[in-house]
mmCIF file of C-alpha atoms and ligand atoms in Angstrom:
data_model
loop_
_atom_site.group_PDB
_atom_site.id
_atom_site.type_symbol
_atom_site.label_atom_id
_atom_site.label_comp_id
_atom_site.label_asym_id
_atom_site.label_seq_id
_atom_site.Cartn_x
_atom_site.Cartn_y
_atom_site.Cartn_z
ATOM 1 C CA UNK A 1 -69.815 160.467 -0.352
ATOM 2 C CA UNK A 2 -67.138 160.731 2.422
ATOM 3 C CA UNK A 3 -66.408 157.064 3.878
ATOM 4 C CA UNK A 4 -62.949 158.762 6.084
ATOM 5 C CA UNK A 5 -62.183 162.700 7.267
ATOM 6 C CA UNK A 6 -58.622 162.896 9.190
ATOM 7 C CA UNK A 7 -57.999 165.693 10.674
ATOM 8 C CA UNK A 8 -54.589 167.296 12.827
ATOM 9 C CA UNK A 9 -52.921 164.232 12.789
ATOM 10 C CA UNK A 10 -49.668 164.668 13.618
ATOM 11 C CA UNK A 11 -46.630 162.620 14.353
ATOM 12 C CA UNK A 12 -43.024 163.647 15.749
ATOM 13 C CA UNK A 13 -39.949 161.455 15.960
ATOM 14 C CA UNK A 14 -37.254 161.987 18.417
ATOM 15 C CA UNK A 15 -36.347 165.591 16.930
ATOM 16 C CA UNK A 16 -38.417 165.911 14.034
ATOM 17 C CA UNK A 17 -42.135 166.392 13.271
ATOM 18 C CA UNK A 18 -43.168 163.326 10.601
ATOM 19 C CA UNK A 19 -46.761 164.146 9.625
ATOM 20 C CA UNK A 20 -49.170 167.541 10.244
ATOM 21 C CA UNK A 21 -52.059 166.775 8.464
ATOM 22 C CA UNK A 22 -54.569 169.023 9.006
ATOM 23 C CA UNK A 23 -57.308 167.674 6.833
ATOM 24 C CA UNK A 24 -57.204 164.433 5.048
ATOM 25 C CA UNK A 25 -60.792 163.294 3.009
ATOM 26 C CA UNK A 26 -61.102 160.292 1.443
ATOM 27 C CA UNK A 27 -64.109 159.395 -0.705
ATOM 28 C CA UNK A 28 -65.812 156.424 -0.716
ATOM 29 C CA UNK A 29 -65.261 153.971 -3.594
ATOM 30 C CA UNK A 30 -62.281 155.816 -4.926
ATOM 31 C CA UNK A 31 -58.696 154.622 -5.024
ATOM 32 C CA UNK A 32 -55.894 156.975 -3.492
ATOM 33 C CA UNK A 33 -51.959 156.713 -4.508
ATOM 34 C CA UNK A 34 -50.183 158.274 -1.816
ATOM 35 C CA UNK A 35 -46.435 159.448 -3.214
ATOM 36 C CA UNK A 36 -44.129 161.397 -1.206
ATOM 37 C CA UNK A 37 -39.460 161.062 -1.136
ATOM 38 C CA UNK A 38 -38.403 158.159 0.922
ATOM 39 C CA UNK A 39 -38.760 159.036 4.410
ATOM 40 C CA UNK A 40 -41.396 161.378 4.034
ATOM 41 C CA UNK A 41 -43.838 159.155 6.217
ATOM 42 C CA UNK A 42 -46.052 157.268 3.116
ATOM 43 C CA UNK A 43 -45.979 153.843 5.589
ATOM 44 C CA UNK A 44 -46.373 155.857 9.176
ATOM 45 C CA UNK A 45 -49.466 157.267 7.565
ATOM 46 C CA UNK A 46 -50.992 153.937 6.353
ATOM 47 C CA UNK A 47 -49.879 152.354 9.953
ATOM 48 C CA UNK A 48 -51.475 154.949 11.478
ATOM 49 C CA UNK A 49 -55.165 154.924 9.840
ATOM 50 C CA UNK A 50 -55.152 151.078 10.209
ATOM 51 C CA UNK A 51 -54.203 151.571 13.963
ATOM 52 C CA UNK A 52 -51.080 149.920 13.834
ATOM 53 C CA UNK A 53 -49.002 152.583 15.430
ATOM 54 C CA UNK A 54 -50.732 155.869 17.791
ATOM 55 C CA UNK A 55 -50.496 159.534 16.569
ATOM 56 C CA UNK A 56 -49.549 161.947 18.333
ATOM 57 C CA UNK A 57 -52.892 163.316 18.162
ATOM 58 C CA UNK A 58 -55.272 163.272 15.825
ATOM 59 C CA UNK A 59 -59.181 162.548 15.405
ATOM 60 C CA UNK A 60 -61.398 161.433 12.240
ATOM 61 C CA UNK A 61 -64.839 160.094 10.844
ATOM 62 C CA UNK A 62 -65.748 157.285 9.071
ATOM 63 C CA UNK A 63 -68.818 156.769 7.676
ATOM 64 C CA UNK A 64 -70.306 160.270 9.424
ATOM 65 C CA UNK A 65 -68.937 158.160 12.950
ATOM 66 C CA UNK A 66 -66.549 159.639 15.143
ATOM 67 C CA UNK A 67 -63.514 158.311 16.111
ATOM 68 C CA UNK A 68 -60.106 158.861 17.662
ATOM 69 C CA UNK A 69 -57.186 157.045 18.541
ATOM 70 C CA UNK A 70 -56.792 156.728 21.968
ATOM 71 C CA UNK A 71 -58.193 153.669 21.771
ATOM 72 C CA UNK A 72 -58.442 152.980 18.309
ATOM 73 C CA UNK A 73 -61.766 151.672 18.205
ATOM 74 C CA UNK A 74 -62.152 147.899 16.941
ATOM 75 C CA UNK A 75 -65.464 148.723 14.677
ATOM 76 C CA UNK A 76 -63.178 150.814 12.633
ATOM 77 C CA UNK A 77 -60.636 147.980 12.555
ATOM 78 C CA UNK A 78 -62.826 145.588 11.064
ATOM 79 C CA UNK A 79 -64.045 148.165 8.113
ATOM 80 C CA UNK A 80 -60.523 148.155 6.589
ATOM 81 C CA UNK A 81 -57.635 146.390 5.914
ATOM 82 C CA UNK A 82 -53.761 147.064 5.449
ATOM 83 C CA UNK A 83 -51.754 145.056 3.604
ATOM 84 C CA UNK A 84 -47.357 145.596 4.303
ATOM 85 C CA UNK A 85 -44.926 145.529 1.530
ATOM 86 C CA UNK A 86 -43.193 142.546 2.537
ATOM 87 C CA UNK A 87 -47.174 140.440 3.321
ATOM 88 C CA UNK A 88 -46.219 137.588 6.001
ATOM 89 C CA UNK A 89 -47.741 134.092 4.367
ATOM 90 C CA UNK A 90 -48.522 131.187 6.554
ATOM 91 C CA UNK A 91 -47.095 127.987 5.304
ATOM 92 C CA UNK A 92 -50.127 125.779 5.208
ATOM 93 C CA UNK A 93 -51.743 126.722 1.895
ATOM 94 C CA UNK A 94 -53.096 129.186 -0.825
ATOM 95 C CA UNK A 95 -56.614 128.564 0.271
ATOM 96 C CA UNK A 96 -55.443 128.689 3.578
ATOM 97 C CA UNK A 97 -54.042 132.262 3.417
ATOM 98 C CA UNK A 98 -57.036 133.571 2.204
ATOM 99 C CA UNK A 99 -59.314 131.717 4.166
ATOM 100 C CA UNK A 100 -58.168 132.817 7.260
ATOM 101 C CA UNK A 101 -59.693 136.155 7.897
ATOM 102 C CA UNK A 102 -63.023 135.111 7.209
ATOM 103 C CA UNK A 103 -62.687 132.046 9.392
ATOM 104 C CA UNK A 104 -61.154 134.385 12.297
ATOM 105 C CA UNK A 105 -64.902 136.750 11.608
ATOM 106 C CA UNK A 106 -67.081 133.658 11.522
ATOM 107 C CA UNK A 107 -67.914 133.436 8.023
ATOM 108 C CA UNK A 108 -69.608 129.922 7.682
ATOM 109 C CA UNK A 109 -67.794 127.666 5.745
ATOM 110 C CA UNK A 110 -70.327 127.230 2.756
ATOM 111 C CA UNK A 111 -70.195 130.844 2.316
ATOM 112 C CA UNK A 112 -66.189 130.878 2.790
ATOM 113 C CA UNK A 113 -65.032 128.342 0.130
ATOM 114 C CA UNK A 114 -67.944 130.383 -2.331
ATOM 115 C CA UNK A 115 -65.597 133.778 -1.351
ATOM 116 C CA UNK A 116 -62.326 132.296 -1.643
ATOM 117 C CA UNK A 117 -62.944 130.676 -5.256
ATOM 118 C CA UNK A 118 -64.029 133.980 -6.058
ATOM 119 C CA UNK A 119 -60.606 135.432 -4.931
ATOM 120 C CA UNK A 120 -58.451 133.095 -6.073
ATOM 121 C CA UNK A 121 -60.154 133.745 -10.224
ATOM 122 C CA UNK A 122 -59.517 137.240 -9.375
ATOM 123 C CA UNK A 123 -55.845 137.309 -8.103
ATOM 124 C CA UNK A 124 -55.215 134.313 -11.282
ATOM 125 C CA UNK A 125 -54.048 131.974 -8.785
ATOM 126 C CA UNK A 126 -55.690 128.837 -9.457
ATOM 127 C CA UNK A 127 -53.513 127.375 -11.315
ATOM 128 C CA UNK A 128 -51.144 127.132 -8.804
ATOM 129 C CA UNK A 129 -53.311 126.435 -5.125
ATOM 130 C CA UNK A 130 -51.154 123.130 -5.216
ATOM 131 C CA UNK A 131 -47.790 125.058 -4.766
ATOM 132 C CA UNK A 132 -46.756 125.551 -1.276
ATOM 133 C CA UNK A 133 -46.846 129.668 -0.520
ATOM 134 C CA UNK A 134 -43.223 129.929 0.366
ATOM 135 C CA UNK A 135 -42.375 128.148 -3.151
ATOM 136 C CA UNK A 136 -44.491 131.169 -5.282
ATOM 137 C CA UNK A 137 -42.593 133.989 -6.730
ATOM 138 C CA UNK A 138 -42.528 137.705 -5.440
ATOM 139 C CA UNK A 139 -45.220 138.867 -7.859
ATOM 140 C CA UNK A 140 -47.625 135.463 -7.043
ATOM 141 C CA UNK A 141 -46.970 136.141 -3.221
ATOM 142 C CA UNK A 142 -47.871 139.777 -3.618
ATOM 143 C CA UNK A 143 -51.015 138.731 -5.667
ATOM 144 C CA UNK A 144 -51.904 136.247 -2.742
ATOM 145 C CA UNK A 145 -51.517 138.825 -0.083
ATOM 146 C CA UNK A 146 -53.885 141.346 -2.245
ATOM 147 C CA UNK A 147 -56.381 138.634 -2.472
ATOM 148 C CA UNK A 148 -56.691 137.716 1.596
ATOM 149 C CA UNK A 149 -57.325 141.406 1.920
ATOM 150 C CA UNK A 150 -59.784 141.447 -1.211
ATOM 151 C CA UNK A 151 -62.176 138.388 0.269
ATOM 152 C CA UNK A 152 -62.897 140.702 2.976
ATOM 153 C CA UNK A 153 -64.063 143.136 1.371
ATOM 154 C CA UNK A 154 -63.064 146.286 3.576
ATOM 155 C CA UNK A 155 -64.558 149.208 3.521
ATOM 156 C CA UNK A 156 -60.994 150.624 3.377
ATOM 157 C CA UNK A 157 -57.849 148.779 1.827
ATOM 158 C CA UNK A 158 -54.454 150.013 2.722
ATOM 159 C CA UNK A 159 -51.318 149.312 0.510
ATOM 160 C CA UNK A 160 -48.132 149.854 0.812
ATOM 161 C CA UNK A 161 -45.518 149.728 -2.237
ATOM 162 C CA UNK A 162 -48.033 146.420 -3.641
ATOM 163 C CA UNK A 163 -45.860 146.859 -6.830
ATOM 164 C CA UNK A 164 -41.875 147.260 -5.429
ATOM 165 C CA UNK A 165 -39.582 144.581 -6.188
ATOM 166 C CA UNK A 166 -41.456 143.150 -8.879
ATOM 167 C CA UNK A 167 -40.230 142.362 -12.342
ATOM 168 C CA UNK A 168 -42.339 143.656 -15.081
ATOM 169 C CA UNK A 169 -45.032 140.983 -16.192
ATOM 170 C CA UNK A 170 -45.787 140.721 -12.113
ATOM 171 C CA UNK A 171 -45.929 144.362 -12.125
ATOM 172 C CA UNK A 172 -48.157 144.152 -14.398
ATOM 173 C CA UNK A 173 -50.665 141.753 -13.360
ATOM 174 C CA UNK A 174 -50.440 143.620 -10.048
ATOM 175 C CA UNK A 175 -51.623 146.623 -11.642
ATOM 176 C CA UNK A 176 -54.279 144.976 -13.276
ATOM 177 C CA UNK A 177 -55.834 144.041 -9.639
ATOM 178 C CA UNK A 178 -55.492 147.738 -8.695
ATOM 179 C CA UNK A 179 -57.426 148.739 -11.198
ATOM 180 C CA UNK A 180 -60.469 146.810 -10.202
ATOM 181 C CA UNK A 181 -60.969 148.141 -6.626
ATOM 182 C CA UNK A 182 -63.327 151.265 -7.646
ATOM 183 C CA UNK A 183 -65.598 148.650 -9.272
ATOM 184 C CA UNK A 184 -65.939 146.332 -6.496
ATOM 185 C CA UNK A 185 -66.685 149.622 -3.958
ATOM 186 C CA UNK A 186 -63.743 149.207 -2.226
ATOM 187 C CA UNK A 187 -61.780 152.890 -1.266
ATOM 188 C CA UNK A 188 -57.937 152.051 -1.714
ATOM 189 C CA UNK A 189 -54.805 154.153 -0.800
ATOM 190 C CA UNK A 190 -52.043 153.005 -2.252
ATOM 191 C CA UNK A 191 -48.469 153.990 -1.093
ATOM 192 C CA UNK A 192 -46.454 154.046 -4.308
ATOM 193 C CA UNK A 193 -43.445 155.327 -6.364
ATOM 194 C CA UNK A 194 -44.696 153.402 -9.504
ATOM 195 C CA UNK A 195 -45.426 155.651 -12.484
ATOM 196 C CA UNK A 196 -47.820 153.242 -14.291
ATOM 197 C CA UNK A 197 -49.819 153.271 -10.961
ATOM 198 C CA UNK A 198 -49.832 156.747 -10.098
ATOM 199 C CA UNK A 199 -51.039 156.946 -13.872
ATOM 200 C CA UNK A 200 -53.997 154.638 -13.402
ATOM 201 C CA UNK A 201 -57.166 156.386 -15.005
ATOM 202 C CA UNK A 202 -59.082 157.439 -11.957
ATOM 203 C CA UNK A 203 -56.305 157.456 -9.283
ATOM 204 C CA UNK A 204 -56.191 160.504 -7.248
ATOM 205 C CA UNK A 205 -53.148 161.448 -6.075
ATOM 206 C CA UNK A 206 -52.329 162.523 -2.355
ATOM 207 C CA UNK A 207 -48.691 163.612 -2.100
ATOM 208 C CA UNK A 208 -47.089 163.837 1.132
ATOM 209 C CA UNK A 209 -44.662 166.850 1.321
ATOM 210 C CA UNK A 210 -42.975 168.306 4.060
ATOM 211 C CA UNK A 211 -45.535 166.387 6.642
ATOM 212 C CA UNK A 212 -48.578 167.461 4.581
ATOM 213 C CA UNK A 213 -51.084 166.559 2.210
ATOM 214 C CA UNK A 214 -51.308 168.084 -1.164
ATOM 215 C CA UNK A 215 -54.657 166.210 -2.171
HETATM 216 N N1 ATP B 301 -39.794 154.224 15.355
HETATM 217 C C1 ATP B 301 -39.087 155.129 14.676
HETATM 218 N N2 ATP B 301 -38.094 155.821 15.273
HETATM 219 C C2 ATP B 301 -37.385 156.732 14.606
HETATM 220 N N3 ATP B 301 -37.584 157.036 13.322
HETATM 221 C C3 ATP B 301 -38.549 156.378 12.664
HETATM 222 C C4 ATP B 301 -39.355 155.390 13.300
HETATM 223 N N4 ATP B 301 -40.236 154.921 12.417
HETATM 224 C C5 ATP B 301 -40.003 155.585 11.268
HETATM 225 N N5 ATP B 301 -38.979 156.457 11.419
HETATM 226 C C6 ATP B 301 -38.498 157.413 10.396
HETATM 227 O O1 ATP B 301 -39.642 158.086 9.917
HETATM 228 C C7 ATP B 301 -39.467 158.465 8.571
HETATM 229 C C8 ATP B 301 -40.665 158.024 7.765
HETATM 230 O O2 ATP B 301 -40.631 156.652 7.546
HETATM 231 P P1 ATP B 301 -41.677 155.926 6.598
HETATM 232 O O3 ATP B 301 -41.291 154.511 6.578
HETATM 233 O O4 ATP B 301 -43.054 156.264 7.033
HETATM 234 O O5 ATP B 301 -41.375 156.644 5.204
HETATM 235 P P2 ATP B 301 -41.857 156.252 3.739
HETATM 236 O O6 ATP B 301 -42.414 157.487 3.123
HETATM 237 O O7 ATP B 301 -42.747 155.067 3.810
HETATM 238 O O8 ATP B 301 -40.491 155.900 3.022
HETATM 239 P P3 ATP B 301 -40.192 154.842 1.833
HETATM 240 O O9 ATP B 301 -40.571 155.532 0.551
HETATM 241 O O10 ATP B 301 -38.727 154.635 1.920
HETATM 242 O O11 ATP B 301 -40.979 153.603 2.099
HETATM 243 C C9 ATP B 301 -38.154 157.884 8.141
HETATM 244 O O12 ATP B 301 -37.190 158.915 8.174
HETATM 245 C C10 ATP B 301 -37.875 156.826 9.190
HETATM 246 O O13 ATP B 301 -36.505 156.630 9.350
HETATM 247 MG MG1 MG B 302 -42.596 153.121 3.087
#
């Protein structure tokens, strides 16, 4: 089933024209690694579907419902979420992080600390909810970020470079996180130069060449 259909999205810079996509199809419940050279416009193109940043034109679906970008509509905001290489972390706590979108949509509290326990077993971060967020490592602060995107449980997660900078066992638990998404129904595209994750069993690959998609 389709959950998102781009299509003639494009994108110029000053002098040059970033992105000219004419068709872009995501299905639902599938995960997505999105390669391309640095530069080629991996990031532009997650800002742009999580309507961070306005295309130059442009118009999709999502779910069979029509949308476009001038405005980008807020019911498509709240079915996905993006999640930027370097995550910002408020200082106040683990639980806290995570907590916070579900607070911001109402979630009642019973129902919030039940979600949030469930993230924080499946980002392995228990052990360590006493640690103050600016103290954890690059790996444990990536994990964190993945998991206050995870508890919402978007219809559409967007990630960009989850795995850069990290030294090999955080790599690896990383990995292990992206590999659950398909189960849990959630359609991920993943901007990435990591082998083991373009690798993934099940990952399709969209790479961005020239302003294009070669899905
Ligand atoms: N506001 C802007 N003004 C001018 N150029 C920009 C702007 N934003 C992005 N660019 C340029 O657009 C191009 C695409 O950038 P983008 O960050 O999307 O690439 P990327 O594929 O994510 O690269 P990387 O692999 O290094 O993360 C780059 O050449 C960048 O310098
Ligand atoms: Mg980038």
């Amino acid at each position: 089933m389709s959950l998102l259909v781009v299509r003639s999205l494009a994108k110029s810079l000053a002098r040059r024209v970033l992105l000219a996509i004419d068709d872009l199809n995501l299905s639902a419940g599938k995960s997505y690694v999105l390669t391309g050279e640095n530069g080629s416009g991996k990031s532009t193109l997650l800002r742009l579907l999580a309507g961070i940043e306005a295309p130059d034109g442009g118009s999709g679906c999502f779910e069979g419902r029509p949308f476009g970008w001038k405005p980008y509509p807020d019911w498509l905001r709240r079915q996905l979420t993006y999640v930027h290489q370097q995550p910002y972390l408020f200082h106040s706590s683990i639980a806290d992080n995570i907590a916070y979108g579900l607070r911001a949509r109402g979630v009642a509290r019973g129902e919030r600390e039940r979600l949030v326990d469930d993230a924080l077993s499946w980002a392995r971060l228990r052990h360590l909810l006493d640690t103050p967020p600016a103290r954890l490592s690059g790996g444990e602060k990536q994990r964190l970020a993945l998991a206050r995107a995870w508890v919402l449980r978007p219809k559409l997660l967007l990630l960009d470079e989850p795995t850069a900078n990290l030294d090999a066992d955080s790599r690896q638990q990383t990995i292990e996180l992206l590999r659950t998404f398909g189960s849990s129904g959630t359609t991920a595209v993943i901007a990435c130069h990591d082998r083991d994750v373009i690798e993934l069993p099940d990952m399709q690959r969209l790479d961005l060449v020239g302003g294009r998609i070669v899905q």
